[in-house]
């Protein structure tokens, strides 16, 4: 493989990592609070607001059930509004974030719901405010689950980021399609796939390791 | 400072040197005509968990609350620390109507009420020391004050060497000690215990109960103890409240209640101690008719008579014959003997009648179970 092609791969990897990490950060900063709210706002819960909970649940589900490629196209006006353009890696971050946030919210909700309700009651019994319960009890206790949720989100984002290539988003997916498929360079296609596999493996391994480290529910030696 | 404030300030300074004298009738917790209804929801009907609850828990006492599953025991204590609101009536804790508080005021009041739980409810993500620190962090203590207080508490509950262990590395008894330390962290004057020893083995239970007794003695903390285990009430409580289907059915001094049990629930709890079943080997030999050369089998209950320990000898003297002890179970509740004896009296119906009438005159409740060879 020529030097030039290798440089292309390196550049595309950089674009992918940029899109995924920014999208993951922004999506998490929306998804985590939404997830915590979904997990604590049903009737009788910490921030009981059943109506808001249902409405938010519907929105989250709607976003999650829209195929990603349709989402990308559907929100082009919005993307333009935010990013000033609808093509390129920067613009691709917008649909990536919008796809990942509800996904993260549902995973976070599930992780928070895993926390034993007795702990909430315990903290209330010594006068903790709802916010103190979230920050001192729910999030620390759900931390292993939250780490795994974010890991899963990043892995999925790597997959999605390969798709935004189709709409001029750049990155590894774009490279694979343009060179591997349109210019018929199977070695390029292979290289892109190998790099993606390596990235996913690295993210997953790191996430698993971190989740294990923060899990105090089991003894470790 | 206005006049009213200066007056209160003056009074509180004046009263400082005089420690609040523990008056016998001074109530730490007072229930005033309290009812609790959990409203109907979806397909679940509403539940009347408590009704017409009217009683006081004396300051500095250890009060046991017993009752069958679903009787309303947990609801009762959850009203004390404001985890639940009464549907009607008031719950006054240390002179403050907890049922009327909400939000920040309630949270402040909750800091002077500690609670321990059956399943300990420790945060798995925090070490022993950090679990104890949690209520102090919530109350906004400084780091230095927290560290000093936690060290003191670890010492108090006897697990100072486990300070950096996570709950997953500790035994049930150790976990409950952390639970107790955590509950006492903000120096509450009431400690609520909801089945705190039910997940522990008998030996560990005893050590935890000893610790609670110490805390009550040394710190003067009023303890409210929910349990379905008679042995817990027997070992620790001075006062007992028996509740059934949301009503208080009996209450008073432990010795008094258990030597004169009136309600079937109290009797059932008592039979846990005195054992109202006849040993199987004996039951299989019992016949309804006297047997020549055999014995009449008489069972007597010992409830609070301090002469219980000499009754066999006295009965033998009265009947001028040997009296066999076929089974016996005697315990002490609040310094009173409580138990049952199954006795074999040589002879037939006449002997049985004579024995029972003697025992009845001596204020024992006695019955004839039958005859054995
Ligand atoms: N949050 C709730 N919502 C609806 N019903 C409830 C709720 N909590 C308790 N109940 C009902 O109230 C009644 C009393 O319950 P409570 O938990 O006080 O009983 P308990 O004496 O503590 O029982 P146990 O010994 O089993 O713990 C029960 O019928 C129970 O089903
Ligand atoms: Mg209960």
Coordinates of C-alpha atoms in Angstrom, one line a residue, chain B:
Chain B
X1 CA -32.5 41.1 68.0
X2 CA -36.1 41.6 68.9
X3 CA -37.6 41.1 72.3
X4 CA -38.8 37.6 71.6
X5 CA -35.5 36.4 70.4
X6 CA -33.6 37.8 73.3
X7 CA -36.0 36.2 75.7
X8 CA -35.5 32.8 74.1
X9 CA -31.7 33.3 74.0
X10 CA -31.7 34.2 77.7
X11 CA -33.7 31.2 78.6
X12 CA -31.6 28.8 76.6
X13 CA -28.4 30.1 78.2
X14 CA -30.0 29.8 81.6
X15 CA -31.0 26.3 81.1
X16 CA -27.6 25.2 79.7
X17 CA -26.0 23.9 82.8
X18 CA -29.0 21.8 83.7
X19 CA -29.0 18.7 81.7
X20 CA -32.5 17.8 80.3
X21 CA -33.6 15.5 83.1
X22 CA -35.1 12.3 81.8
X23 CA -38.6 12.4 83.1
X24 CA -40.3 9.1 83.2
X25 CA -43.4 10.2 81.4
X26 CA -41.6 12.4 78.9
X27 CA -42.4 11.2 75.4
X28 CA -39.7 11.0 72.8
X29 CA -42.3 9.9 70.1
X30 CA -46.0 10.5 70.4
X31 CA -48.6 9.2 68.0
X32 CA -51.8 11.1 68.2
X33 CA -54.8 9.5 66.5
X34 CA -52.7 8.4 63.6
X35 CA -54.1 6.5 60.6
X36 CA -52.2 5.5 57.5
X37 CA -53.9 4.6 54.2
X38 CA -52.0 3.7 51.1
X39 CA -54.2 4.9 48.3
X40 CA -55.5 2.6 45.6
X41 CA -53.4 2.6 42.5
X42 CA -54.3 0.9 39.1
X43 CA -55.6 -2.5 40.0
X44 CA -54.4 -2.4 43.6
X45 CA -57.0 -1.5 46.2
X46 CA -56.2 1.0 48.9
X47 CA -54.6 -0.5 52.1
X48 CA -55.5 0.7 55.6
X49 CA -52.0 0.0 57.1
X50 CA -52.6 1.7 60.5
X51 CA -55.7 2.9 62.3
X52 CA -56.2 4.9 65.5
X53 CA -52.7 4.7 66.7
X54 CA -52.4 6.7 69.9
X55 CA -49.4 6.0 72.1
X56 CA -46.1 7.4 73.4
X57 CA -42.6 6.1 73.4
X58 CA -40.8 7.2 76.5
X59 CA -37.6 9.1 76.2
X60 CA -34.5 6.9 76.6
X61 CA -36.6 3.7 76.4
X62 CA -36.1 0.6 74.3
X63 CA -39.5 -0.1 72.8
X64 CA -40.2 -3.3 70.9
X65 CA -42.9 -3.3 68.2
X66 CA -44.1 -6.8 67.3
X67 CA -46.7 -8.1 65.0
X68 CA -47.3 -10.5 62.2
X69 CA -46.1 -9.8 58.6
X70 CA -48.2 -7.0 57.1
X71 CA -49.4 -5.8 60.5
X72 CA -48.1 -2.3 59.9
X73 CA -44.8 -2.3 61.8
X74 CA -42.7 -0.8 59.1
X75 CA -45.4 1.8 58.3
X76 CA -45.3 2.7 62.0
X77 CA -41.6 3.5 62.1
X78 CA -41.6 5.1 58.7
X79 CA -44.0 7.6 60.1
X80 CA -41.6 8.5 62.8
X81 CA -38.8 9.6 60.5
X82 CA -41.2 11.1 57.9
X83 CA -40.5 8.6 55.2
X84 CA -44.3 8.3 55.2
X85 CA -47.0 10.9 56.0
X86 CA -50.0 9.9 58.2
X87 CA -53.3 10.1 56.4
X88 CA -54.7 11.6 59.6
X89 CA -53.4 12.5 63.0
X90 CA -50.0 13.7 64.1
X91 CA -46.6 12.1 64.9
X92 CA -44.6 14.2 67.3
X93 CA -40.9 13.4 67.7
X94 CA -39.0 15.2 70.4
X95 CA -41.7 17.9 70.6
X96 CA -41.8 18.5 66.8
X97 CA -44.7 17.5 64.6
X98 CA -42.8 15.5 62.0
X99 CA -46.0 14.8 60.0
X100 CA -46.3 18.6 59.3
X101 CA -42.8 19.0 58.0
X102 CA -41.7 18.9 54.4
X103 CA -38.7 19.7 52.2
X104 CA -35.7 21.2 53.9
X105 CA -37.4 21.3 57.4
X106 CA -38.2 17.6 57.2
X107 CA -34.6 16.8 56.1
X108 CA -33.2 18.7 59.0
X109 CA -35.5 16.9 61.4
X110 CA -34.5 13.5 59.9
X111 CA -30.9 14.1 60.9
X112 CA -31.9 13.6 64.5
X113 CA -33.6 10.3 63.8
X114 CA -31.3 7.4 62.8
X115 CA -32.5 4.2 61.2
X116 CA -31.0 0.7 60.6
X117 CA -32.3 -1.9 58.2
X118 CA -32.7 -5.6 57.8
X119 CA -30.4 -5.7 54.8
X120 CA -28.0 -3.1 56.1
X121 CA -28.4 -0.9 53.0
X122 CA -24.8 0.1 52.8
X123 CA -23.4 1.7 49.6
X124 CA -21.4 -1.0 47.8
X125 CA -19.2 1.7 46.3
X126 CA -18.0 3.1 49.6
X127 CA -15.7 1.7 52.3
X128 CA -16.9 1.2 55.8
X129 CA -15.6 4.6 56.9
X130 CA -17.1 6.4 53.8
X131 CA -20.5 4.7 54.4
X132 CA -20.5 6.1 58.0
X133 CA -19.4 9.5 56.6
X134 CA -22.4 9.7 54.2
X135 CA -25.0 11.3 56.5
X136 CA -22.3 13.7 57.7
X137 CA -21.5 14.7 54.1
X138 CA -25.2 15.2 53.5
X139 CA -25.5 17.3 56.6
X140 CA -22.6 19.4 55.3
X141 CA -20.0 18.7 57.9
X142 CA -16.4 19.7 57.1
X143 CA -13.9 17.0 56.1
X144 CA -11.9 17.3 59.3
X145 CA -15.0 17.0 61.5
X146 CA -16.2 14.0 59.4
X147 CA -12.9 12.2 59.8
X148 CA -12.9 12.7 63.6
X149 CA -16.5 11.7 64.0
X150 CA -16.1 8.6 61.8
X151 CA -13.0 7.4 63.8
X152 CA -15.1 7.8 67.0
X153 CA -18.0 5.8 65.5
X154 CA -15.8 3.0 64.2
X155 CA -14.4 2.7 67.7
X156 CA -17.9 2.8 69.2
X157 CA -19.2 -0.1 67.1
X158 CA -16.0 -2.1 67.5
X159 CA -14.8 -2.3 63.9
X160 CA -12.1 0.2 63.8
X161 CA -9.8 -2.2 61.9
X162 CA -12.3 -2.5 59.0
X163 CA -12.4 1.2 58.1
X164 CA -11.1 0.7 54.6
X165 CA -13.1 -2.4 53.7
X166 CA -15.9 -2.4 51.2
X167 CA -19.2 -4.0 52.3
X168 CA -18.6 -7.0 50.0
X169 CA -15.6 -7.8 52.2
X170 CA -17.5 -7.8 55.4
X171 CA -19.8 -10.3 57.4
X172 CA -23.4 -9.5 58.1
X173 CA -22.6 -8.6 61.7
X174 CA -19.9 -6.2 60.6
X175 CA -22.2 -4.7 58.0
X176 CA -24.8 -4.0 60.6
X177 CA -22.2 -2.4 62.9
X178 CA -21.5 0.0 60.1
X179 CA -25.2 0.5 59.6
X180 CA -25.5 1.4 63.3
X181 CA -22.5 3.7 63.2
X182 CA -24.0 5.4 60.2
X183 CA -27.3 5.8 61.9
X184 CA -25.7 7.4 64.9
X185 CA -23.4 9.6 63.0
X186 CA -25.4 12.8 63.3
X187 CA -26.0 12.2 67.0
X188 CA -29.7 11.4 66.7
X189 CA -31.8 11.0 69.8
X190 CA -33.9 8.3 68.3
X191 CA -32.7 5.1 66.6
X192 CA -35.3 3.1 64.6
X193 CA -34.5 -0.5 63.8
X194 CA -36.6 -2.3 61.2
X195 CA -35.8 -6.0 61.7
X196 CA -32.1 -5.1 62.0
X197 CA -31.1 -8.6 63.2
X198 CA -33.4 -10.7 61.1
X199 CA -30.7 -11.5 58.5
X200 CA -28.2 -12.5 61.2
X201 CA -27.4 -15.8 63.0
X202 CA -28.4 -16.1 66.7
X203 CA -24.9 -15.4 68.0
X204 CA -24.3 -12.3 65.8
X205 CA -27.8 -11.2 66.7
X206 CA -26.9 -11.3 70.4
X207 CA -23.8 -9.2 69.9
X208 CA -25.7 -6.6 67.9
X209 CA -28.4 -6.5 70.5
X210 CA -25.7 -6.0 73.2
X211 CA -24.3 -3.1 71.2
X212 CA -27.8 -1.6 70.9
X213 CA -28.3 -2.0 74.7
X214 CA -25.0 -0.2 75.3
X215 CA -25.8 2.6 72.9
X216 CA -29.1 3.1 74.8
X217 CA -27.4 3.1 78.2
X218 CA -24.3 5.1 77.3
X219 CA -25.8 7.7 74.9
X220 CA -29.4 7.7 76.1
X221 CA -30.7 7.1 72.6
X222 CA -34.3 6.1 72.5
X223 CA -34.6 2.9 70.5
X224 CA -37.6 1.7 68.6
X225 CA -37.2 -1.9 67.6
X226 CA -39.4 -3.6 65.1
X227 CA -39.1 -7.3 65.1
X228 CA -40.9 -10.5 64.5
X229 CA -38.4 -12.4 66.7
X230 CA -39.6 -12.8 70.3
X231 CA -36.0 -13.4 71.5
X232 CA -35.1 -9.8 70.4
X233 CA -37.9 -8.3 72.4
X234 CA -37.0 -10.5 75.3
X235 CA -33.3 -9.6 75.3
X236 CA -33.6 -5.9 74.7
X237 CA -36.9 -4.2 75.1
X238 CA -38.5 -2.9 78.3
X239 CA -41.7 -1.7 76.6
X240 CA -43.6 -3.6 74.0
X241 CA -46.3 -2.7 71.5
X242 CA -48.1 -5.5 69.8
X243 CA -49.8 -4.5 66.6
X244 CA -52.2 -6.5 64.4
X245 CA -54.0 -5.5 61.2
X246 CA -53.0 -1.9 61.8
X247 CA -54.2 -1.6 65.4
X248 CA -52.3 -1.6 68.6
X249 CA -53.7 -4.6 70.4
X250 CA -51.6 -4.6 73.5
X251 CA -48.8 -2.5 74.9
X252 CA -47.0 -2.0 78.2
X253 CA -44.0 -3.3 80.1
X254 CA -42.5 -6.4 78.5
X255 CA -42.9 -8.5 81.7
X256 CA -46.5 -7.4 82.2
X257 CA -47.5 -8.1 78.6
X258 CA -45.9 -11.5 78.3
X259 CA -47.0 -12.7 81.7
X260 CA -50.6 -11.7 81.0
X261 CA -51.0 -12.1 77.2
X262 CA -54.5 -11.2 76.2
X263 CA -54.5 -11.0 72.4
X264 CA -54.0 -14.1 70.3
X265 CA -51.1 -12.5 68.5
X266 CA -49.3 -11.9 71.8
X267 CA -50.1 -15.4 72.9
X268 CA -48.7 -16.7 69.6
X269 CA -45.5 -14.8 70.1
X270 CA -45.3 -16.0 73.7
X271 CA -45.7 -19.6 72.6
X272 CA -42.5 -19.1 70.6
X273 CA -40.8 -18.8 74.0
X274 CA -42.7 -21.2 76.1
X275 CA -43.4 -23.7 73.4
X276 CA -46.9 -24.9 73.5
X277 CA -46.3 -28.1 71.6
X278 CA -45.9 -31.4 73.5
X279 CA -42.8 -33.4 72.5
X280 CA -43.6 -35.8 69.7
X281 CA -42.4 -38.9 71.6
X282 CA -44.7 -38.0 74.5
X283 CA -47.7 -37.0 72.3
X284 CA -47.6 -40.4 70.5
X285 CA -47.9 -42.2 73.8
X286 CA -50.7 -40.1 75.2
X287 CA -54.1 -41.8 75.7
X288 CA -57.4 -40.2 76.9
X289 CA -58.1 -42.9 79.5
X290 CA -56.2 -43.5 82.7
X291 CA -53.8 -46.5 82.6
X292 CA -53.4 -48.7 85.7
X293 CA -50.0 -48.0 87.2
X294 CA -49.5 -45.1 84.8
X295 CA -49.4 -41.3 85.1
X296 CA -51.6 -38.4 84.4
X297 CA -50.0 -35.9 82.1
X298 CA -50.4 -32.3 83.2
X299 CA -49.2 -29.2 81.5
X300 CA -48.8 -26.0 83.3
X301 CA -47.9 -22.5 82.2
X302 CA -45.5 -20.4 84.2
X303 CA -46.2 -16.8 83.5
X304 CA -44.4 -14.4 85.8
X305 CA -44.7 -16.3 89.1
X306 CA -41.3 -16.1 90.7
X307 CA -42.2 -19.3 92.6
X308 CA -42.1 -21.1 89.3
X309 CA -38.8 -22.8 90.2
X310 CA -40.2 -24.6 93.2
X311 CA -43.5 -25.6 91.9
X312 CA -42.6 -29.2 91.1
X313 CA -41.2 -29.9 94.6
X314 CA -44.3 -28.3 96.1
X315 CA -46.7 -30.3 94.0
X316 CA -44.9 -33.5 94.9
X317 CA -45.2 -32.6 98.6
X318 CA -48.9 -31.8 98.1
X319 CA -49.6 -35.1 96.4
X320 CA -47.1 -37.1 98.5
X321 CA -45.8 -38.8 95.4
X322 CA -43.0 -38.3 92.9
X323 CA -43.7 -35.9 90.1
X324 CA -41.9 -36.6 86.8
X325 CA -40.9 -33.7 84.6
X326 CA -41.6 -34.9 81.1
X327 CA -40.7 -31.7 79.3
X328 CA -39.8 -28.2 80.4
X329 CA -39.1 -24.9 78.9
X330 CA -38.6 -21.9 81.1
X331 CA -37.2 -18.5 80.2
X332 CA -36.9 -15.1 81.6
X333 CA -38.7 -12.0 80.2
X334 CA -38.2 -8.7 82.0
X335 CA -37.0 -10.6 85.1
X336 CA -40.1 -12.8 85.2
X337 CA -40.2 -16.6 84.6
X338 CA -42.1 -17.5 81.5
X339 CA -42.4 -21.0 80.3
X340 CA -44.2 -24.3 80.4
X341 CA -43.8 -27.7 82.2
X342 CA -45.3 -31.0 81.3
X343 CA -45.5 -33.1 84.4
X344 CA -46.3 -36.8 85.0
X345 CA -48.3 -37.4 88.2
X346 CA -48.7 -41.0 89.3
X347 CA -52.3 -42.2 89.4
X348 CA -55.5 -41.8 87.5
X349 CA -58.2 -39.2 87.2
X350 CA -58.4 -38.4 90.9
X351 CA -54.7 -37.6 91.0
X352 CA -55.0 -35.4 87.9
X353 CA -57.9 -33.4 89.4
X354 CA -56.1 -33.0 92.7
X355 CA -52.9 -31.8 91.0
X356 CA -54.8 -29.3 88.8
X357 CA -56.8 -27.9 91.6
X358 CA -53.6 -27.4 93.7
X359 CA -51.8 -25.7 90.7
X360 CA -54.8 -23.5 90.1
X361 CA -54.9 -22.4 93.7
X362 CA -51.2 -21.5 93.3
X363 CA -52.2 -19.3 90.4
X364 CA -50.8 -21.4 87.6
X365 CA -52.8 -22.3 84.6
X366 CA -52.8 -26.0 84.2
X367 CA -54.6 -28.6 82.0
X368 CA -54.7 -32.3 81.7
X369 CA -53.3 -33.6 78.4
X370 CA -54.1 -37.3 79.0
X371 CA -52.4 -40.3 80.4
X372 CA -49.3 -42.4 79.7
X373 CA -48.2 -45.8 80.9

